[in-house]
mmCIF file of C-alpha atoms in Angstrom:
data_model
loop_
_atom_site.group_PDB
_atom_site.id
_atom_site.type_symbol
_atom_site.label_atom_id
_atom_site.label_comp_id
_atom_site.label_asym_id
_atom_site.label_seq_id
_atom_site.Cartn_x
_atom_site.Cartn_y
_atom_site.Cartn_z
ATOM 1 C CA ILE A 1242 0.000 0.000 0.000
ATOM 2 C CA ALA A 1243 2.856 2.411 0.769
ATOM 3 C CA LYS A 1244 4.173 1.996 -2.771
ATOM 4 C CA LEU A 1245 0.688 2.595 -4.149
ATOM 5 C CA LEU A 1246 0.299 5.825 -2.191
ATOM 6 C CA ALA A 1247 3.839 6.852 -3.113
ATOM 7 C CA GLY A 1248 2.852 6.435 -6.739
ATOM 8 C CA GLU A 1249 5.451 3.793 -7.540
ATOM 9 C CA VAL A 1250 3.051 1.102 -8.724
ATOM 10 C CA TYR A 1251 -0.636 0.479 -8.944
ATOM 11 C CA TYR A 1252 -2.689 -2.661 -9.158
ATOM 12 C CA SER A 1253 -5.352 -3.815 -11.537
ATOM 13 C CA ALA A 1254 -8.528 -5.597 -10.445
ATOM 14 C CA GLY A 1255 -6.671 -8.905 -10.734
ATOM 15 C CA GLU A 1256 -3.989 -7.675 -8.303
ATOM 16 C CA LYS A 1257 -1.343 -8.037 -11.010
ATOM 17 C CA LYS A 1258 1.559 -5.667 -10.444
ATOM 18 C CA ILE A 1259 1.755 -3.096 -13.214
ATOM 19 C CA GLU A 1260 4.624 -0.654 -13.573
ATOM 20 C CA ALA A 1261 3.364 2.788 -14.467
ATOM 21 C CA THR A 1262 5.294 5.722 -15.852
ATOM 22 C CA ILE A 1263 4.390 9.348 -16.305
ATOM 23 C CA ARG A 1264 5.575 11.244 -19.328
ATOM 24 C CA GLN A 1265 4.797 14.506 -21.034
ATOM 25 C CA CYS A 1266 2.432 14.160 -23.963
ATOM 26 C CA ASP A 1267 3.504 14.946 -27.485
ATOM 27 C CA ILE A 1268 1.520 15.430 -30.687
ATOM 28 C CA ARG A 1269 1.232 11.644 -31.154
ATOM 29 C CA ASP A 1270 -0.996 11.584 -28.045
ATOM 30 C CA ALA A 1271 -3.358 14.340 -29.240
ATOM 31 C CA HIS A 1272 -6.008 12.089 -30.795
ATOM 32 C CA SER A 1273 -6.278 9.607 -27.913
ATOM 33 C CA PHE A 1274 -6.285 12.520 -25.456
ATOM 34 C CA LEU A 1275 -9.273 14.022 -27.315
ATOM 35 C CA LEU A 1276 -11.133 10.698 -27.357
ATOM 36 C CA ALA A 1277 -10.647 10.410 -23.598
ATOM 37 C CA ARG A 1278 -11.764 14.024 -23.015
ATOM 38 C CA ASN A 1279 -14.934 13.411 -25.009
ATOM 39 C CA ALA A 1280 -15.850 10.091 -23.408
ATOM 40 C CA PRO A 1281 -19.393 10.327 -21.994
ATOM 41 C CA HIS A 1282 -18.312 9.305 -18.475
ATOM 42 C CA VAL A 1283 -15.658 12.067 -18.501
ATOM 43 C CA ARG A 1284 -17.943 14.760 -19.928
ATOM 44 C CA SER A 1285 -20.647 13.911 -17.373
ATOM 45 C CA LEU A 1286 -18.342 15.259 -14.636
ATOM 46 C CA SER A 1287 -17.274 18.422 -16.452
ATOM 47 C CA THR A 1288 -18.619 21.942 -16.002
ATOM 48 C CA ASN A 1289 -20.049 21.787 -19.540
ATOM 49 C CA PRO A 1290 -21.132 18.133 -20.020
ATOM 50 C CA ASP A 1291 -23.109 18.720 -23.221
ATOM 51 C CA HIS A 1292 -20.099 20.118 -25.070
ATOM 52 C CA VAL A 1293 -18.330 17.637 -27.338
ATOM 53 C CA ILE A 1294 -14.900 19.034 -28.107
ATOM 54 C CA GLN A 1295 -14.234 19.233 -31.845
ATOM 55 C CA TRP A 1296 -10.841 18.412 -33.375
ATOM 56 C CA HIS A 1297 -10.023 22.014 -34.344
ATOM 57 C CA GLU A 1298 -10.908 23.208 -30.835
ATOM 58 C CA HIS A 1299 -8.807 20.469 -29.252
ATOM 59 C CA LEU A 1300 -5.883 21.205 -31.569
ATOM 60 C CA GLN A 1301 -5.980 24.890 -30.631
ATOM 61 C CA TRP A 1302 -5.992 23.887 -26.933
ATOM 62 C CA TRP A 1303 -3.229 21.336 -27.602
ATOM 63 C CA LEU A 1304 -0.958 23.927 -29.217
ATOM 64 C CA ASN A 1305 -1.312 26.335 -26.270
ATOM 65 C CA GLU A 1306 2.182 26.310 -24.788
ATOM 66 C CA CYS A 1307 0.880 27.402 -21.366
ATOM 67 C CA ILE A 1308 -0.882 24.059 -20.879
ATOM 68 C CA GLU A 1309 1.175 21.088 -19.763
ATOM 69 C CA ARG A 1310 -0.235 17.659 -20.676
ATOM 70 C CA PHE A 1311 0.869 14.296 -19.306
ATOM 71 C CA ILE A 1312 0.014 10.626 -19.575
ATOM 72 C CA VAL A 1313 0.178 7.709 -17.162
ATOM 73 C CA ASP A 1314 1.346 4.702 -19.174
ATOM 74 C CA ASP A 1315 1.710 1.077 -18.265
ATOM 75 C CA MET A 1316 2.946 -1.824 -20.351
ATOM 76 C CA ALA A 1317 -0.471 -2.135 -22.030
ATOM 77 C CA GLY A 1318 -0.637 1.548 -23.017
ATOM 78 C CA PRO A 1319 -2.270 4.751 -21.740
ATOM 79 C CA VAL A 1320 -4.121 4.515 -18.430
ATOM 80 C CA ALA A 1321 -4.924 8.162 -17.678
ATOM 81 C CA PHE A 1322 -4.326 11.653 -18.991
ATOM 82 C CA PHE A 1323 -3.896 14.834 -16.990
ATOM 83 C CA TRP A 1324 -3.093 18.463 -17.572
ATOM 84 C CA HIS A 1325 -2.627 21.747 -15.753
ATOM 85 C CA LYS A 1326 -2.002 25.397 -16.472
ATOM 86 C CA GLN A 1327 -1.553 28.705 -14.718
ATOM 87 C CA ALA A 1328 -4.529 31.030 -14.572
ATOM 88 C CA LYS A 1329 -4.984 34.503 -13.193
ATOM 89 C CA ALA A 1330 -8.265 35.645 -11.647
ATOM 90 C CA ASN A 1331 -9.013 38.486 -9.254
ATOM 91 C CA GLY A 1332 -5.328 39.366 -9.230
ATOM 92 C CA CYS A 1333 -4.354 35.948 -7.832
ATOM 93 C CA ASP A 1334 -2.295 33.179 -9.424
ATOM 94 C CA TYR A 1335 -4.101 29.866 -9.668
ATOM 95 C CA LEU A 1336 -3.433 26.439 -11.077
ATOM 96 C CA ILE A 1337 -6.243 24.589 -12.787
ATOM 97 C CA GLY A 1338 -6.191 21.193 -14.375
ATOM 98 C CA GLY A 1339 -7.910 17.917 -14.830
ATOM 99 C CA TRP A 1340 -7.436 14.196 -15.158
ATOM 100 C CA PHE A 1341 -9.436 11.395 -16.684
ATOM 101 C CA PRO A 1342 -9.045 7.739 -17.607
ATOM 102 C CA ALA A 1343 -7.720 6.876 -21.045
ATOM 103 C CA GLY A 1344 -10.329 4.130 -21.440
ATOM 104 C CA ASN A 1345 -13.528 2.924 -19.872
ATOM 105 C CA SER A 1346 -11.981 1.849 -16.560
ATOM 106 C CA PRO A 1347 -12.064 4.291 -13.635
ATOM 107 C CA ALA A 1348 -8.211 4.469 -13.343
ATOM 108 C CA PHE A 1349 -8.558 5.638 -9.755
ATOM 109 C CA THR A 1350 -5.303 4.022 -8.705
ATOM 110 C CA ALA A 1351 -3.555 5.769 -11.598
ATOM 111 C CA ALA A 1352 -5.084 9.007 -10.270
ATOM 112 C CA ILE A 1353 -3.201 8.523 -7.012
ATOM 113 C CA ARG A 1354 0.021 8.148 -8.965
ATOM 114 C CA LEU A 1355 -0.576 11.198 -11.119
ATOM 115 C CA PHE A 1356 -1.810 13.290 -8.192
ATOM 116 C CA ASN A 1357 1.374 12.607 -6.196
ATOM 117 C CA TRP A 1358 3.514 13.460 -9.190
ATOM 118 C CA GLN A 1359 1.550 16.545 -10.269
ATOM 119 C CA LEU A 1360 1.410 18.133 -6.828
ATOM 120 C CA GLU A 1361 5.139 17.646 -6.293
ATOM 121 C CA TYR A 1362 5.982 18.931 -9.783
ATOM 122 C CA CYS A 1363 3.801 22.044 -9.406
ATOM 123 C CA SER A 1364 5.082 22.702 -5.878
ATOM 124 C CA ASP A 1365 8.522 23.249 -7.384
ATOM 125 C CA LYS A 1366 7.445 25.014 -10.580
ATOM 126 C CA TYR A 1367 4.579 27.189 -9.235
ATOM 127 C CA PRO A 1368 5.253 27.594 -5.496
ATOM 128 C CA GLU A 1369 3.158 30.757 -5.030
ATOM 129 C CA HIS A 1370 0.075 29.541 -6.901
ATOM 130 C CA VAL A 1371 -3.142 28.192 -5.427
ATOM 131 C CA TRP A 1372 -4.718 25.061 -6.861
ATOM 132 C CA LEU A 1373 -8.387 25.526 -7.686
ATOM 133 C CA ALA A 1374 -10.489 22.368 -7.992
ATOM 134 C CA THR A 1375 -14.082 22.248 -9.188
ATOM 135 C CA ILE A 1376 -15.609 18.851 -8.483
ATOM 136 C CA LYS A 1377 -19.142 17.647 -9.030
ATOM 137 C CA LYS A 1378 -20.868 17.158 -5.679
ATOM 138 C CA GLU A 1379 -21.853 13.615 -6.622
ATOM 139 C CA ASN A 1380 -18.208 12.696 -7.297
ATOM 140 C CA ARG A 1381 -17.432 11.790 -3.680
ATOM 141 C CA ALA A 1382 -14.377 9.669 -4.503
ATOM 142 C CA VAL A 1383 -12.536 12.554 -6.169
ATOM 143 C CA GLN A 1384 -13.586 14.951 -3.405
ATOM 144 C CA LEU A 1385 -12.098 12.585 -0.827
ATOM 145 C CA LEU A 1386 -8.943 12.150 -2.883
ATOM 146 C CA ASN A 1387 -8.471 15.927 -3.111
ATOM 147 C CA ARG A 1388 -9.073 16.361 0.607
ATOM 148 C CA ARG A 1389 -6.580 13.576 1.312
ATOM 149 C CA TYR A 1390 -3.996 15.753 -0.457
ATOM 150 C CA GLY A 1391 -4.743 18.872 1.571
ATOM 151 C CA PHE A 1392 -7.454 20.571 -0.459
ATOM 152 C CA ILE A 1393 -9.899 22.531 1.677
ATOM 153 C CA ASP A 1394 -13.180 24.300 0.972
ATOM 154 C CA GLY A 1395 -12.597 27.281 -1.274
ATOM 155 C CA ASP A 1396 -12.704 30.749 0.232
ATOM 156 C CA SER A 1397 -14.685 33.618 -1.290
ATOM 157 C CA TYR A 1398 -11.770 34.552 -3.594
ATOM 158 C CA SER A 1399 -11.579 31.001 -4.941
ATOM 159 C CA HIS A 1400 -15.338 30.954 -5.519
ATOM 160 C CA GLN A 1401 -15.096 34.191 -7.500
ATOM 161 C CA ALA A 1402 -12.116 32.871 -9.456
ATOM 162 C CA ALA A 1403 -13.922 29.607 -10.261
ATOM 163 C CA LYS A 1404 -16.886 31.509 -11.682
ATOM 164 C CA GLU A 1405 -14.510 33.539 -13.858
ATOM 165 C CA LEU A 1406 -12.364 30.603 -15.005
ATOM 166 C CA PHE A 1407 -15.230 28.115 -15.439
ATOM 167 C CA PRO A 1408 -18.176 30.113 -16.807
ATOM 168 C CA HIS A 1409 -20.422 27.023 -16.976
ATOM 169 C CA ILE A 1410 -20.004 26.111 -13.309
ATOM 170 C CA THR A 1411 -23.240 25.525 -11.407
ATOM 171 C CA GLU A 1412 -24.318 24.830 -7.845
ATOM 172 C CA ASP A 1413 -23.731 21.143 -8.640
ATOM 173 C CA PHE A 1414 -20.014 21.671 -7.958
ATOM 174 C CA ILE A 1415 -17.901 22.190 -4.885
ATOM 175 C CA ILE A 1416 -14.833 24.393 -5.038
ATOM 176 C CA LEU A 1417 -11.681 23.359 -3.237
ATOM 177 C CA GLN A 1418 -8.330 25.058 -2.932
ATOM 178 C CA ARG A 1419 -4.769 24.210 -1.902
ATOM 179 C CA ARG A 1420 -1.495 26.109 -1.923
ATOM 180 C CA ALA A 1421 0.834 24.647 -4.545
ATOM 181 C CA ARG A 1422 3.631 24.541 -1.999
ATOM 182 C CA SER A 1423 2.462 23.554 1.427
ATOM 183 C CA SER A 1424 4.153 25.364 4.275
#
């Protein structure tokens, strides 16, 4: 379990040990990343679930150099995708991002791996930023995961920022925040 929480390995339903790696995405990953973003189970948790991202829209997003995109791979291929970027709202520096499975499996154990990696990476690269998480209220597992990693209920500034950065956000979401570098 310690290795799982440390992000070194994760286990499939059959308890078979699977080595996972994290790497930065390149253009060869763009199509599978889009398919994963548009999967119905992924869109159902987004702030704009009815929006199917078109190729030209995804390509424009993909070419934005301010967005960093990564993949969790195992020997069988992609398990999960994740991304993050800096955002400014109300004069404050925030980090926003997202993760989702590459296929139809939940990839929750891969999320632990990527979360460990992403928080450590951003702590070094963006130490003064505040993470802003918008999570559907019904998505209790991801809420608990975020809280496990030190996210707390968003303050009034974070709520204002979320409304600015995610114009389609509704009352169906909770807003959490966390300093990129914990004191």
